[in-house]
Short mmCIF file of C-alpha atoms in Angstrom, two decimals:
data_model
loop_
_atom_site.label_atom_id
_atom_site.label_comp_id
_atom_site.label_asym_id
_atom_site.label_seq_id
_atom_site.Cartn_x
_atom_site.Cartn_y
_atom_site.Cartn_z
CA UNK A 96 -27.09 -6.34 -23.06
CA UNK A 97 -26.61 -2.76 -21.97
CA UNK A 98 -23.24 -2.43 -24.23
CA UNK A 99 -25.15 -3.45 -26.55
CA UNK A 100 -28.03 -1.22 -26.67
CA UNK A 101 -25.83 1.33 -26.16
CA UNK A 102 -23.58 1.08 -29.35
CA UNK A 103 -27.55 0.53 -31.54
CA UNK A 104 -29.11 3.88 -29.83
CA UNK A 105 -31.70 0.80 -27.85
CA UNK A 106 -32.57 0.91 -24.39
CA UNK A 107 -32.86 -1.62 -22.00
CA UNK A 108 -36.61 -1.84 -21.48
CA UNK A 109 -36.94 -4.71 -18.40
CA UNK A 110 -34.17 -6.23 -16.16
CA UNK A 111 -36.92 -8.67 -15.07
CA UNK A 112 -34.71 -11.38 -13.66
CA UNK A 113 -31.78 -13.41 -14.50
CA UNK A 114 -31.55 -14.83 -18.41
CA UNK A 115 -34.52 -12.15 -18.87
CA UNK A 116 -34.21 -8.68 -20.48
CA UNK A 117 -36.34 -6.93 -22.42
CA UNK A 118 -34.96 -3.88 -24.85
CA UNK A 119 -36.90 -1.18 -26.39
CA UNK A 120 -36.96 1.58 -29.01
CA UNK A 121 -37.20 2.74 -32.46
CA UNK A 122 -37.83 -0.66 -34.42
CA UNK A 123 -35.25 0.56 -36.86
CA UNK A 124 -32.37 0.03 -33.77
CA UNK A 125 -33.92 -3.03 -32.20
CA UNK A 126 -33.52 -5.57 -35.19
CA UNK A 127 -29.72 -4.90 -35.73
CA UNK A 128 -29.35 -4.73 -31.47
CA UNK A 129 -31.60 -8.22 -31.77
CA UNK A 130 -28.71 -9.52 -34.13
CA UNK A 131 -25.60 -8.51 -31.97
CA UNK A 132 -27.35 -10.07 -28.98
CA UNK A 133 -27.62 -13.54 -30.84
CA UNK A 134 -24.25 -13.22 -32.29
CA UNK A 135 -23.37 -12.43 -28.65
CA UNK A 136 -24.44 -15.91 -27.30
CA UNK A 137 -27.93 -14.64 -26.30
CA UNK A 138 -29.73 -18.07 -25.66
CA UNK A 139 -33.33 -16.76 -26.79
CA UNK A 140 -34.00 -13.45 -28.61
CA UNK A 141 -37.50 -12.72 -30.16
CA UNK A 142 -39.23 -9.61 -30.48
CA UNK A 143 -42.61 -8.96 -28.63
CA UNK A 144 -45.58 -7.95 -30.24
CA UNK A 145 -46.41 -4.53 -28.80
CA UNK A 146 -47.50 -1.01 -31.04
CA UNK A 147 -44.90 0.73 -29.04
CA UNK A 148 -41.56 1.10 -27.65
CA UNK A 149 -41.96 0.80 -24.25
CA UNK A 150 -39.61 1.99 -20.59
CA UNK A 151 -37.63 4.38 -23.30
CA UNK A 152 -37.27 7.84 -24.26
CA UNK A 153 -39.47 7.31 -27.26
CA UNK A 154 -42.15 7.74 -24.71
CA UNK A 155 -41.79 10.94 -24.18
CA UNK A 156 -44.72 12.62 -25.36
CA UNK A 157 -46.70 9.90 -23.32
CA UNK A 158 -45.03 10.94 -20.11
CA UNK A 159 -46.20 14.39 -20.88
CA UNK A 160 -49.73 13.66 -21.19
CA UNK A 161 -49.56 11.40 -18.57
CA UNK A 162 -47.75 14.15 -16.23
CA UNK A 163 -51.08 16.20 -17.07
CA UNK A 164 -52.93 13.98 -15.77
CA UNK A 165 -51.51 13.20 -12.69
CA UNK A 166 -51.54 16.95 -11.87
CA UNK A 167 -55.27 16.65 -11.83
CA UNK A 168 -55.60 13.61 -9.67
CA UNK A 169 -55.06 13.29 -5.97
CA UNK A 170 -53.38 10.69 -4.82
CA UNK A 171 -53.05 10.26 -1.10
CA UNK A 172 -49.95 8.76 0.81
CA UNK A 173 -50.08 5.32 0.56
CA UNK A 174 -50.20 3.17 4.19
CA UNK A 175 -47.70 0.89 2.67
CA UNK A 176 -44.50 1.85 0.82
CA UNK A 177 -44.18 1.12 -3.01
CA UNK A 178 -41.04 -0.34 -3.93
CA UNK A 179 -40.30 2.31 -6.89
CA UNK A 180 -38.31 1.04 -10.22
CA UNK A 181 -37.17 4.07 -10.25
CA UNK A 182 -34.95 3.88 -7.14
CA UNK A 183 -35.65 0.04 -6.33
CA UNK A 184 -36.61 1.73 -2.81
CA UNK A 185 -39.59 1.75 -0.73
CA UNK A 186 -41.19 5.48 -1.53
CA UNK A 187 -44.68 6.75 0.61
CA UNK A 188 -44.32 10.69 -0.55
CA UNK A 189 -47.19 11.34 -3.19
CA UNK A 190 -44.80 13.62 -5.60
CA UNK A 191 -41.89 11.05 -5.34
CA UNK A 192 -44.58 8.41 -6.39
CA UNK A 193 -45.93 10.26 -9.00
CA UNK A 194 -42.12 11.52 -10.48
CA UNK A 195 -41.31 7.88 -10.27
CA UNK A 196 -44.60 7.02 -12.40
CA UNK A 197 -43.76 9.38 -15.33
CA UNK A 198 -39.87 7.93 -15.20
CA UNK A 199 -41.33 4.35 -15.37
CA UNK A 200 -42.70 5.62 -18.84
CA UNK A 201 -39.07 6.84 -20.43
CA UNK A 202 -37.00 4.23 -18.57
CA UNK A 203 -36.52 0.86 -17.50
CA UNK A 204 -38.02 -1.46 -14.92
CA UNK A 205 -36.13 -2.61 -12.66
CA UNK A 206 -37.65 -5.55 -11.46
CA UNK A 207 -34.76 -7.52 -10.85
CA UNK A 208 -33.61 -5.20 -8.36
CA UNK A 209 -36.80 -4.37 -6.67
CA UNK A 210 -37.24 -7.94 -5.79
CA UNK A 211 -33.39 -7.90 -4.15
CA UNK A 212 -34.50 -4.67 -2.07
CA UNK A 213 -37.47 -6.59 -1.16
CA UNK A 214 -35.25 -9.39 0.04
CA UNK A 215 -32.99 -6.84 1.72
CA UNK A 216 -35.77 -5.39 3.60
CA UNK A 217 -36.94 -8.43 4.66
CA UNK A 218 -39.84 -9.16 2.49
CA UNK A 219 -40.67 -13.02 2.67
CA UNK A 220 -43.99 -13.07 1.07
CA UNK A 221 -45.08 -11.70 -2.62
CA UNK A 222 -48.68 -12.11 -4.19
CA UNK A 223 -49.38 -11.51 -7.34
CA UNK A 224 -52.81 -10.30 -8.56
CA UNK A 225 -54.41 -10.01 -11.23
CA UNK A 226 -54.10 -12.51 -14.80
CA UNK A 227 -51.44 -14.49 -15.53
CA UNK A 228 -47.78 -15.44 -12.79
CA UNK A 229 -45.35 -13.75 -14.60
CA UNK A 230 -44.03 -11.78 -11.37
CA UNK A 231 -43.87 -14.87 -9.38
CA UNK A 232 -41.78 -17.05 -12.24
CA UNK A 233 -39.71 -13.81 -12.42
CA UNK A 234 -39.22 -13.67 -8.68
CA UNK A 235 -38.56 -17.56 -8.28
CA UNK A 236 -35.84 -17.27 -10.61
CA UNK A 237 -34.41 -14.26 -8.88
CA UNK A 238 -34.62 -15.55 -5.55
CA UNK A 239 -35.24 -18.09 -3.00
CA UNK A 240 -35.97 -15.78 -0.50
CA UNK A 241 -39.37 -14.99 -1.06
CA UNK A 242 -42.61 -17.37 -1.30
CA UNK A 243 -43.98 -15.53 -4.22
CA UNK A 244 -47.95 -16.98 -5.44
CA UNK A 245 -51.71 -16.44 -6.60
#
C-alpha cells in the first residue's frame, strides 16, 4: 500500500490493523491509487465519506491553527503515559504530547503499532469509550494479547 501511495503522490492515512489501511490526500491522487490497489489484489477498496484528506500533508494549514491553539492551552503532565502515533511509545512530557498532536494532523496513525507496543509493554487490558468498537475489532484482529471491550 505504501509503494503505492508513493508512486500516486497519496499517503497512507491509518495502519489500523491487519487487512486495514486507510490512504489519504488530494482526491485527484486517491481514485487512480484506489485503482492500482484493486488491480493489486486489494480484497476491499472503497472510499470514505469525509470533506477532507485526513493524517496527510494536505493538513497543513490545520496543524497551524491547531499549533495556535495549543500554545494557549495548558496542558499538564498526564499521570499515565499516552501511547503516541507518532512514536508508537508511551510519552508523559507536555511539549512531546502536544508536537505529537500537531504530527497526528499531517501524518499517519499508527494504530497497528501502538497496539504491538502496548503488547510489548505489557498491556493486557484495553477499553474503549465513547460510540461505536471500532478500536476493539481493530485490536482483536491485531492481537490476542489484549482483552480489548466496552
Amino acid at each position: 500500500v505504501k509503494q503505492i501511495c508513493e508512486k500516486y503522490d497519496a499517503d497512507v492515512a491509518n495502519d489500523n490493523c491487519p487487512g486495514q489501511v486507510v490512504i489519504s490526500g488530494l482526491k485527484e491522487k486517491i481514485e487512480p491509487a484506489m485503482d492500482a490497489l484493486k488491480e493489486a489484489g486489494a480484497r476491499r477498496v472503497m472510499p470514505l465519506a469525509l470533506s477532507v484528506p485526513v493524517h496527510c500533508p494536505a493538513q497543513e494549514a490545520a496543524a497551524q491553527q491547531m499549533q495556535e491553539i495549543l500554545n494557549t492551552i495548558e496542558i499538564k503532565n498526564p499521570i499515565v503515559p499516552i501511547i503516541s502515533n507518532k512514536t508508537c511509545q508511551p510519552m508523559t512530557d507536555v511539549n512531546e504530547i502536544k508536537d505529537a498532536l500537531l504530527y497526528q494532523i499531517t501524518h499517519g496513525v499508527r494504530w497497528r503499532e501502538s497496539v504491538l507496543s502496548m503488547v510489548n509493554l505489557g498491556i493486557d487490558d484495553l477499553t474503549e469509550i465513547g460510540p461505536g468498537n471500532a478500536l476493539i475489532g481493530m485490536v482483536n484482529r491485531t492481537t490476542d494479547k489484549i482483552n480489548a471491550h466496552k
